[in-house]
Structures are given as C-alpha cells and as structure tokens.
Tab-separated table of C-alpha atoms in Angstrom:
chain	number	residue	atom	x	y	z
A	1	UNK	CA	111.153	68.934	134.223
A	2	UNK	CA	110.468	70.090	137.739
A	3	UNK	CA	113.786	70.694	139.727
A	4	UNK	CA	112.628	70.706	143.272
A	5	UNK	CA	116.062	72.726	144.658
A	6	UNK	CA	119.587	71.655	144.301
A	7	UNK	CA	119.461	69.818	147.664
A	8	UNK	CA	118.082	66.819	145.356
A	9	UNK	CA	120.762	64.443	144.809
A	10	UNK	CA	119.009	63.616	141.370
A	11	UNK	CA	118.896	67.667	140.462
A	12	UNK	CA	122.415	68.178	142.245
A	13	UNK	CA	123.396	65.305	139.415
A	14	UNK	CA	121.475	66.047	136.338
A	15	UNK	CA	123.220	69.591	136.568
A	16	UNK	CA	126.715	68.046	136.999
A	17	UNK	CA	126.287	65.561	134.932
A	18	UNK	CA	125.226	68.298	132.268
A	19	UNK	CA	128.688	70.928	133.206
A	20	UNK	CA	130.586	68.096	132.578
A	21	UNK	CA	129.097	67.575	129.313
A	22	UNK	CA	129.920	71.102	128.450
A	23	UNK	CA	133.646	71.285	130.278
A	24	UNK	CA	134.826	68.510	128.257
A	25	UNK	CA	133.252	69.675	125.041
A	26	UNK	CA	133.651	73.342	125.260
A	27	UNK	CA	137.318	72.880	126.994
A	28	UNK	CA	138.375	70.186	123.813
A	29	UNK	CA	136.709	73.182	121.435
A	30	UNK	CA	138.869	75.831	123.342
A	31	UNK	CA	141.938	74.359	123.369
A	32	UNK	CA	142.098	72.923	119.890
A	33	UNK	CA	140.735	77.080	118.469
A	34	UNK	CA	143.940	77.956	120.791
A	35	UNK	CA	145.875	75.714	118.502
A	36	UNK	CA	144.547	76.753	115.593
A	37	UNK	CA	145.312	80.633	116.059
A	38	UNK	CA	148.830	80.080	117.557
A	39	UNK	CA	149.549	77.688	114.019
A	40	UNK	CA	148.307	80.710	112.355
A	41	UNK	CA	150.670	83.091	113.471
A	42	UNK	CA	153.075	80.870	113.363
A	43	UNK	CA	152.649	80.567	109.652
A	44	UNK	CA	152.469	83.889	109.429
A	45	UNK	CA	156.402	84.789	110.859
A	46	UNK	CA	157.076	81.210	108.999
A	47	UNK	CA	155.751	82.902	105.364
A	48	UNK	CA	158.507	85.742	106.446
A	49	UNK	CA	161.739	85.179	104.426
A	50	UNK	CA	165.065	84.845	106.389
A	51	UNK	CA	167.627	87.977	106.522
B	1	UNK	CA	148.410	80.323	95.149
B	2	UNK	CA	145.196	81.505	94.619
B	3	UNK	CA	143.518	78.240	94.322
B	4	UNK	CA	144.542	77.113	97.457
B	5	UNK	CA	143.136	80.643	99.174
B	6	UNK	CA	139.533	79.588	98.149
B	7	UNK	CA	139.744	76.151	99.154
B	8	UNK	CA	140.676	77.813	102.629
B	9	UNK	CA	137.783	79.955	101.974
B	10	UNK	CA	135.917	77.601	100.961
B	11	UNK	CA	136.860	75.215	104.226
B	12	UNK	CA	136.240	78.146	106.738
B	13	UNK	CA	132.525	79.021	105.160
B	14	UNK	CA	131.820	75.646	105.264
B	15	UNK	CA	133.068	75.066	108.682
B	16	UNK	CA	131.194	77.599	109.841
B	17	UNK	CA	127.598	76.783	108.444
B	18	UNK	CA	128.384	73.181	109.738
B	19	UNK	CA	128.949	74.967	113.534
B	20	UNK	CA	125.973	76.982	113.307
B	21	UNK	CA	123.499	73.886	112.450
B	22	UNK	CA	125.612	72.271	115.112
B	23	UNK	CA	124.675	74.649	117.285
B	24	UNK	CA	120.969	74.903	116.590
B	25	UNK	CA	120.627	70.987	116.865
B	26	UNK	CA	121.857	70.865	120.067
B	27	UNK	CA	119.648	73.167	121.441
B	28	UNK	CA	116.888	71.265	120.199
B	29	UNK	CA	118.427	68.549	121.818
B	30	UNK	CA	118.693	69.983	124.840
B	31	UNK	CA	115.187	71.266	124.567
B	32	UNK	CA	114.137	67.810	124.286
B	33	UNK	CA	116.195	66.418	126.808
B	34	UNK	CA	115.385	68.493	129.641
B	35	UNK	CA	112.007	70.173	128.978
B	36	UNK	CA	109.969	67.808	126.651
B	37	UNK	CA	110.889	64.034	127.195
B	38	UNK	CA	108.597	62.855	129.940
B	39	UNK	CA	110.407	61.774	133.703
B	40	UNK	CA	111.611	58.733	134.247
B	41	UNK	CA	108.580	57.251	136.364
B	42	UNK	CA	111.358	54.957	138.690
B	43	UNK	CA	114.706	57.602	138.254
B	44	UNK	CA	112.808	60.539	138.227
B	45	UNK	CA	114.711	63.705	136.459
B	46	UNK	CA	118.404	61.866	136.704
B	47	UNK	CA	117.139	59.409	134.433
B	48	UNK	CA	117.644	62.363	131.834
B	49	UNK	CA	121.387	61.778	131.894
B	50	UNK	CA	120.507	59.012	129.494
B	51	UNK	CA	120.788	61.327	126.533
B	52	UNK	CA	124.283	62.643	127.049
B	53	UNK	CA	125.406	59.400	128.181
B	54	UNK	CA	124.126	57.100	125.501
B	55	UNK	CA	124.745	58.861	122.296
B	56	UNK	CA	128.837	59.775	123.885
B	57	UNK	CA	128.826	56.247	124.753
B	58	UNK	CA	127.799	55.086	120.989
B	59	UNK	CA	130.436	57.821	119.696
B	60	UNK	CA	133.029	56.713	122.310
B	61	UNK	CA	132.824	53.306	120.157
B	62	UNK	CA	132.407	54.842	116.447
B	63	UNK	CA	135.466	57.317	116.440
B	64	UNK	CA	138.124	54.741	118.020
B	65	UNK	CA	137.651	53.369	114.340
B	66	UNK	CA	138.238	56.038	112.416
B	67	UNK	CA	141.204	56.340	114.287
B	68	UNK	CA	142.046	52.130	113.649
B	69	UNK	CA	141.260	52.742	110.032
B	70	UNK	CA	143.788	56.120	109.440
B	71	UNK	CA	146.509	54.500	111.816
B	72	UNK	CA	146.270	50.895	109.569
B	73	UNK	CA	146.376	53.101	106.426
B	74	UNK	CA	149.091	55.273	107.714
B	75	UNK	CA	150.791	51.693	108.506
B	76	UNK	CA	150.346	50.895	104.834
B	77	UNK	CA	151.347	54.112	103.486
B	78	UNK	CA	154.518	55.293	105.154
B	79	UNK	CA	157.349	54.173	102.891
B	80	UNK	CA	154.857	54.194	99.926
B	81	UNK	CA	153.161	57.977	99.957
B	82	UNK	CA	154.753	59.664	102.918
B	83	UNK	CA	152.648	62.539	102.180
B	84	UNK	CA	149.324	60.298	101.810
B	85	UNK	CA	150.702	59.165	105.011
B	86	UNK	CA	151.101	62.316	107.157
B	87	UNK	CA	147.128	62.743	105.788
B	88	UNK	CA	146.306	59.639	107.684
B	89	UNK	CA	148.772	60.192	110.892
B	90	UNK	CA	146.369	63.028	111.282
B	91	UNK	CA	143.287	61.731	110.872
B	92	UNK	CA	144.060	59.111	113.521
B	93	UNK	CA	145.725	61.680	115.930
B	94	UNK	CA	142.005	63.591	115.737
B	95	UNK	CA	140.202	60.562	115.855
B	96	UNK	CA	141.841	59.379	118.975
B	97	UNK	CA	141.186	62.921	120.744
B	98	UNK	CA	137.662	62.906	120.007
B	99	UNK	CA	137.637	59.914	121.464
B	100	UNK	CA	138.957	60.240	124.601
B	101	UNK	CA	136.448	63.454	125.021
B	102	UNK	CA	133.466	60.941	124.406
B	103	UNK	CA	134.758	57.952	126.394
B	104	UNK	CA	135.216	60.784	129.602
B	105	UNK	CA	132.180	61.891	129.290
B	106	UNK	CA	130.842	58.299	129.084
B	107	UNK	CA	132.789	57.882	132.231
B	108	UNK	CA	131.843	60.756	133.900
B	109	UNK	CA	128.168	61.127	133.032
B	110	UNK	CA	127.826	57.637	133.910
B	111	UNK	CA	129.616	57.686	137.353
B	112	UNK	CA	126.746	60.837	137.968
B	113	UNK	CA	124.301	58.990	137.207
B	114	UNK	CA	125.630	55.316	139.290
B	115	UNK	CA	125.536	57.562	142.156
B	116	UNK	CA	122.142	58.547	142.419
B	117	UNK	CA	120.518	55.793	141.074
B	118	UNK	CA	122.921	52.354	142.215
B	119	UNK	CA	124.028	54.384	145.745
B	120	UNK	CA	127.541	53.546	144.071
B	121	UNK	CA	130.139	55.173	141.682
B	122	UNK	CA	131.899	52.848	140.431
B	123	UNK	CA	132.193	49.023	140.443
B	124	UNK	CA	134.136	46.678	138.504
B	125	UNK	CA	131.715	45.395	136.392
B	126	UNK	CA	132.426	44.367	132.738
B	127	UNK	CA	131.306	47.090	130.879
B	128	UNK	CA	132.414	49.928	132.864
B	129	UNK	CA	135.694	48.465	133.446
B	130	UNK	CA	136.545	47.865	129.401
B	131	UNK	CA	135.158	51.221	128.757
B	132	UNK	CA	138.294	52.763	131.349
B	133	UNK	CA	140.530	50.322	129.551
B	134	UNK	CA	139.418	51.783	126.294
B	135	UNK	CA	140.155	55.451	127.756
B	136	UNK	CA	143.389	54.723	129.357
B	137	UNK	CA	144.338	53.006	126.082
B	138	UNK	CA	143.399	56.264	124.095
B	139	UNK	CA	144.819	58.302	126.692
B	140	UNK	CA	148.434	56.135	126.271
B	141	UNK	CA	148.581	56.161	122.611
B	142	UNK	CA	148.032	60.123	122.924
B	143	UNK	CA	151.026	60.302	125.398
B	144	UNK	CA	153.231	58.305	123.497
B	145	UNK	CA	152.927	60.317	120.734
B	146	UNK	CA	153.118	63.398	122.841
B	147	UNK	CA	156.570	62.048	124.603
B	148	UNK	CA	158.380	59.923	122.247
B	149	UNK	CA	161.321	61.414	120.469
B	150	UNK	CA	162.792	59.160	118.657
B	151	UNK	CA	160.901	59.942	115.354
B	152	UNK	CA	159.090	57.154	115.247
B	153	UNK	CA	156.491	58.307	117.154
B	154	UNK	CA	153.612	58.006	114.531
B	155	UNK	CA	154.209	54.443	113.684
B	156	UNK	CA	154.456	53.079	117.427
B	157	UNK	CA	151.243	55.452	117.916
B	158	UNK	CA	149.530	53.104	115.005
B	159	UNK	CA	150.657	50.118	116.757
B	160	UNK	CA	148.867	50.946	119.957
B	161	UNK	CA	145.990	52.052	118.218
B	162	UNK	CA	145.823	48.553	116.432
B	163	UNK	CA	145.728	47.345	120.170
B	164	UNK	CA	143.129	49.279	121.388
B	165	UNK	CA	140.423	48.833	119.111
B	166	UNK	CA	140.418	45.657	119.595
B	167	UNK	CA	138.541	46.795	123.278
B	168	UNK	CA	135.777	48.190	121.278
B	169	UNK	CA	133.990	45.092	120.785
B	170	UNK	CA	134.855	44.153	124.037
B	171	UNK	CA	132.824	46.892	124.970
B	172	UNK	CA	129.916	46.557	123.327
B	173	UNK	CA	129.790	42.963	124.147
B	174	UNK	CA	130.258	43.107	127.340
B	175	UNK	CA	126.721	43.627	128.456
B	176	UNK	CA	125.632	41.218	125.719
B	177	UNK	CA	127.718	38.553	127.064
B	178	UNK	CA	128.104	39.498	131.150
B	179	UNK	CA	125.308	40.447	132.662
B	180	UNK	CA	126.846	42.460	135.970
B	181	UNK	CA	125.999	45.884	137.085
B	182	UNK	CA	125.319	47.652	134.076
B	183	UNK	CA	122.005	47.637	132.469
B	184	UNK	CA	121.292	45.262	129.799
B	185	UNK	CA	121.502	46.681	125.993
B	186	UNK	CA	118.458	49.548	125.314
B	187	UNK	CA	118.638	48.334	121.643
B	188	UNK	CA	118.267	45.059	120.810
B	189	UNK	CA	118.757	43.282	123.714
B	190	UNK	CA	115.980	40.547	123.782
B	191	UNK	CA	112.013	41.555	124.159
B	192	UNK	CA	112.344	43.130	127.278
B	193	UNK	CA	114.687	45.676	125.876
B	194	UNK	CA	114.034	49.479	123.485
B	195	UNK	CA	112.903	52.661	124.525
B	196	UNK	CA	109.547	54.163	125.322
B	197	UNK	CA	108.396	55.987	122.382
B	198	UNK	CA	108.233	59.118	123.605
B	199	UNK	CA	111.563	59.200	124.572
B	200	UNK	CA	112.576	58.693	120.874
B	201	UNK	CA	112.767	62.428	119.443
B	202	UNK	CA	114.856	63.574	122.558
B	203	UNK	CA	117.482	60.794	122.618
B	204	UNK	CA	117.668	60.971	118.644
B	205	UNK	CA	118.170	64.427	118.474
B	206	UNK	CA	120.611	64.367	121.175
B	207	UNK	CA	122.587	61.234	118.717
B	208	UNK	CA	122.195	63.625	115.708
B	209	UNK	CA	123.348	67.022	117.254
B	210	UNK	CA	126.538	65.111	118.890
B	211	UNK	CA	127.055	62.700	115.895
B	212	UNK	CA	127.342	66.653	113.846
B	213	UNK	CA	129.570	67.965	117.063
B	214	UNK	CA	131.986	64.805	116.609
B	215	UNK	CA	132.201	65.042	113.167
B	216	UNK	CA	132.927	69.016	113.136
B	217	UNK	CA	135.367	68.758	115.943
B	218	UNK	CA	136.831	66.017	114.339
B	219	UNK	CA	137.179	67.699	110.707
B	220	UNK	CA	138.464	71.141	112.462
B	221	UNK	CA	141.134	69.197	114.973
B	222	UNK	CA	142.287	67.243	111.235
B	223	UNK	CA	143.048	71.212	109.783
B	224	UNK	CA	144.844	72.255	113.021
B	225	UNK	CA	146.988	68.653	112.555
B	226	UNK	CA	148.166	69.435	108.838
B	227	UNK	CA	149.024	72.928	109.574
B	228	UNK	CA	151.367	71.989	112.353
B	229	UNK	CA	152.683	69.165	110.123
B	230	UNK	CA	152.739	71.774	107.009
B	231	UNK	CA	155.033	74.241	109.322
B	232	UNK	CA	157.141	71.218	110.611
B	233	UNK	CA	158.187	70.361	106.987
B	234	UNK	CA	158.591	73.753	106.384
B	235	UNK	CA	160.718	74.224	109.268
B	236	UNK	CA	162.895	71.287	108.359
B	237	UNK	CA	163.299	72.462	104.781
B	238	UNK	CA	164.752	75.705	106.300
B	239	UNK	CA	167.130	73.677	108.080
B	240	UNK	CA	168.221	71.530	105.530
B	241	UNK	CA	168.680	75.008	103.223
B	242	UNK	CA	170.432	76.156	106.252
B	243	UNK	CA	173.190	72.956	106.151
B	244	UNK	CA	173.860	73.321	102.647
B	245	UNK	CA	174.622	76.912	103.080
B	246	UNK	CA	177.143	76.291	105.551
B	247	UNK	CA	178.250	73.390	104.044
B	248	UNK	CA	179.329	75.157	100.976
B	249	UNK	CA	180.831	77.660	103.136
B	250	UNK	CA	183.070	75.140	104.606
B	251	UNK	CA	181.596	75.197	108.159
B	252	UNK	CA	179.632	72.654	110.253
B	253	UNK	CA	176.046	71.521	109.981
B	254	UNK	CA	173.556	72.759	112.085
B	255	UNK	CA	172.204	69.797	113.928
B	256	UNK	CA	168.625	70.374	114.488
B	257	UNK	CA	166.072	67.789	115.197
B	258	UNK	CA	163.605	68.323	112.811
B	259	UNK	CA	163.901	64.712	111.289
C-alpha cells in the first residue's frame, strides 16, 4: 500500500473506515470487560452475609 | 464449591488463550489487508475496505441466528426448564449484541467506502436498506429488553427476534434477486462473479480472525449475562428470605421488584 497523504479521499477513507472498525470493536470489548468487573464486585458484597 | 472454582479457572485460561490467537490472527489479517493484498487496479487503496466489510457483513447475517435459535429455544423452554431457559435468554441477548456491532460496522464501513467510490453515501437500494432494517430491528429488540418492566421482557424480546430474522434472508437475497446499487454477489453470483486469487489469503484471514473475535466476544458477553442473572436470583432469594422474616414477625412484606 502506498498512502499518498491524507488529502486522498480514498486514504482519508481507508483510515476511517479502519477506526471505525476498531471503535465499535474495541468500544463493545470495553464496555462489556466494564460489565464484567462491576458483576464481580458485585458478587463479591453479594457473597457477604446480611447483619 | 471447589469444582465450580476450576471450571472458572478453567473458563478464564481458556478465554484467554482464545484472545491471544485472536489477537495474533488479526494482525495477520491486517498484515494482509493493508500491506500484502495487491491494489485494487479501478478503486485503488479504498478498495481494501473490502476485508472489514465483507467478512462483518457475512457475520452480521450468521450471529442474528444464533440469536433466532436461543430466543425459539428459550420460547420452548420457559415454563418447562426455567433455568435451561435463562441459559438460552442469554445466549440470544449476546447474540443480538454481537450483532448489532457487525451490522454497524457493515453500515459504516460500507457508507466509507459508497463515498469514495459511488460519489454517494447512501441510497435506498435493496440491500443496503434491509441491512438498516436488520440493525434497527436488533437495535429494538435490545431496547425493549433494556426498557420493559413488566417482567416479561425476555419473552416479548424472543418474539421480536422471531421477527427479525426473518430479514436475514432478505438480505442476502436481495442482491440475488434486485439488482440496484449494490454490487452483485462476490461468491457465487453467475460467471462473472469470485475473487482474484490473490486476494484470497487476505480476505480469508480477515473471515477467520473476525469469525474467532465474534465467537470470543460472543462466549465472554454469554459469562457477563449469567452472572448478572446469577446475582438477580440471588438478590430475589434475599428478598423473599427477607418477607418471610417479617412475615413471621407479624409485619408487612417488603415489596421489591425482583420478580
């Protein structure tokens, strides 16, 4: 591949098209880890036993 | 007790050598994708888009029926194995997530890629306009299982879900059956139709490494789902304990809505 500067609409595209690949990937990944930790500790104080 | 610590063991350490290869695929992939698969001799390097849209667009059709399958057996299962059937209501919860993520990308990737090469980014043309009708109907079932309270939230969720999978082959038809904007089917679509061959190894790579992404999102999103639905039971057991303690102390209920 030969980018010939971001001014290319075909570069300028290729890269976005590429973030948004990651974004929705990474930001799915990150947000379902999130809900996996926060379950976690919630467990955790759940496991507890009630005074 | 301790049986159920190594499974989780177990689960995590395979998890985690399932991300890794993940991981290394897609960088091959990407390798591939960008630096070894020849340009596009009419798109030039746009035309690389092509594998990250394809292989989301194939996965935006595969795990809409994983979610059809675990909301049908959920369906089934309800009244019969409630606890078989919480199994299922979580499958199809992942399923539809994953989902969505492909279709956007689909969307978005493909919207990128209309631009440079049609001058356009969107039309209403068959195909892309079933493909935002599968998204929006993905993107509905999630929010009416997000908003309902009524506590029947899983079963209307498997009703919708029935619903939209019937888009999928709508989908994939449509470029079989309309021929509108949208290029006409890669893979077996008539003589014209199939891929150079050296554009195999990056766009199968690419199908592999996401096709392993999908399946370990999917399988980690499923864990996250039982836990919450493990601490919901175990919240409404607490309750319950908490009713029949003040119960036999002669006071009122708590009212809770845990049910």
């Amino acid at each position: 591949m030969h980018f010939e500067g971001m001014s290319a609409m075909d570069a300028r595209h290729l890269v976005l098209a590429y973030a948004s690949v990651a974004l929705f990937q990474g930001g799915y990944f990150a947000w379902v880890v999130r809900n996996w930790l926060r379950l976690k500790d919630d467990e955790k104080k759940a496991a507890k036993p009630v005074e | 007790m301790e049986s159920a610590t190594s499974t989780k063991r177990t689960s995590l350490m395979i998890g985690s050598v399932w991300l890794v290869l993940t991981l290394v695929v897609l960088t091959i992939g990407f390798r591939q994708a960008l630096f070894l698969s020849p340009t596009d001799a009419e798109q030039g390097d746009v035309g690389r888009i092509f594998y990250w849209h394809v292989p989301s667009a194939m996965l935006g059709l595969v795990f809409p029926y994983i979610n059809f399958v675990a909301s049908l057996a959920f369906l089934y299962l309800r009244r019969r194995n409630p606890l078989a059937a919480l199994t299922a209501d979580a499958w199809a919860v992942a399923a539809a997530e994953v989902s969505v993520v492909f279709a956007s990308i689909c969307l978005v990737t493909g919207m990128l890629w209309g631009r440079a090469v049609w001058g356009i980014w969107w039309t209403w043309d068959w195909r892309l306009t079933s493909e935002l009708l599968l998204w929006l109907l993905y993107v509905a079932y999630l929010m009416t299982r997000r908003m309902s309270t009524d506590g029947q939230t899983s079963t209307l969720g498997a009703i919708i879900s029935v619903f939209a999978a019937l888009d999928v082959p709508l989908v994939y038809f449509s470029i079989r059956w309309f021929r509108t904007q949208h290029p006409s089917p890669v893979f077996g679509g008539g003589a014209d139709s199939g891929l150079d061959p050296s554009m195999y190894p990056a766009f199968l790579w690419n199908v592999l490494a996401w096709l392993m992404w999908g399946g370990f999102i999917l399988a980690f999103r499923v864990a996250v789902e039982r836990r919450r639905q493990r601490l919901d039971q175990l919240e409404g057991l607490r309750m319950l304990e908490s009713d029949i303690d003040n119960f036999k102390l002669g006071g009122e209920p708590e009212r809770g809505n845990a049910f």
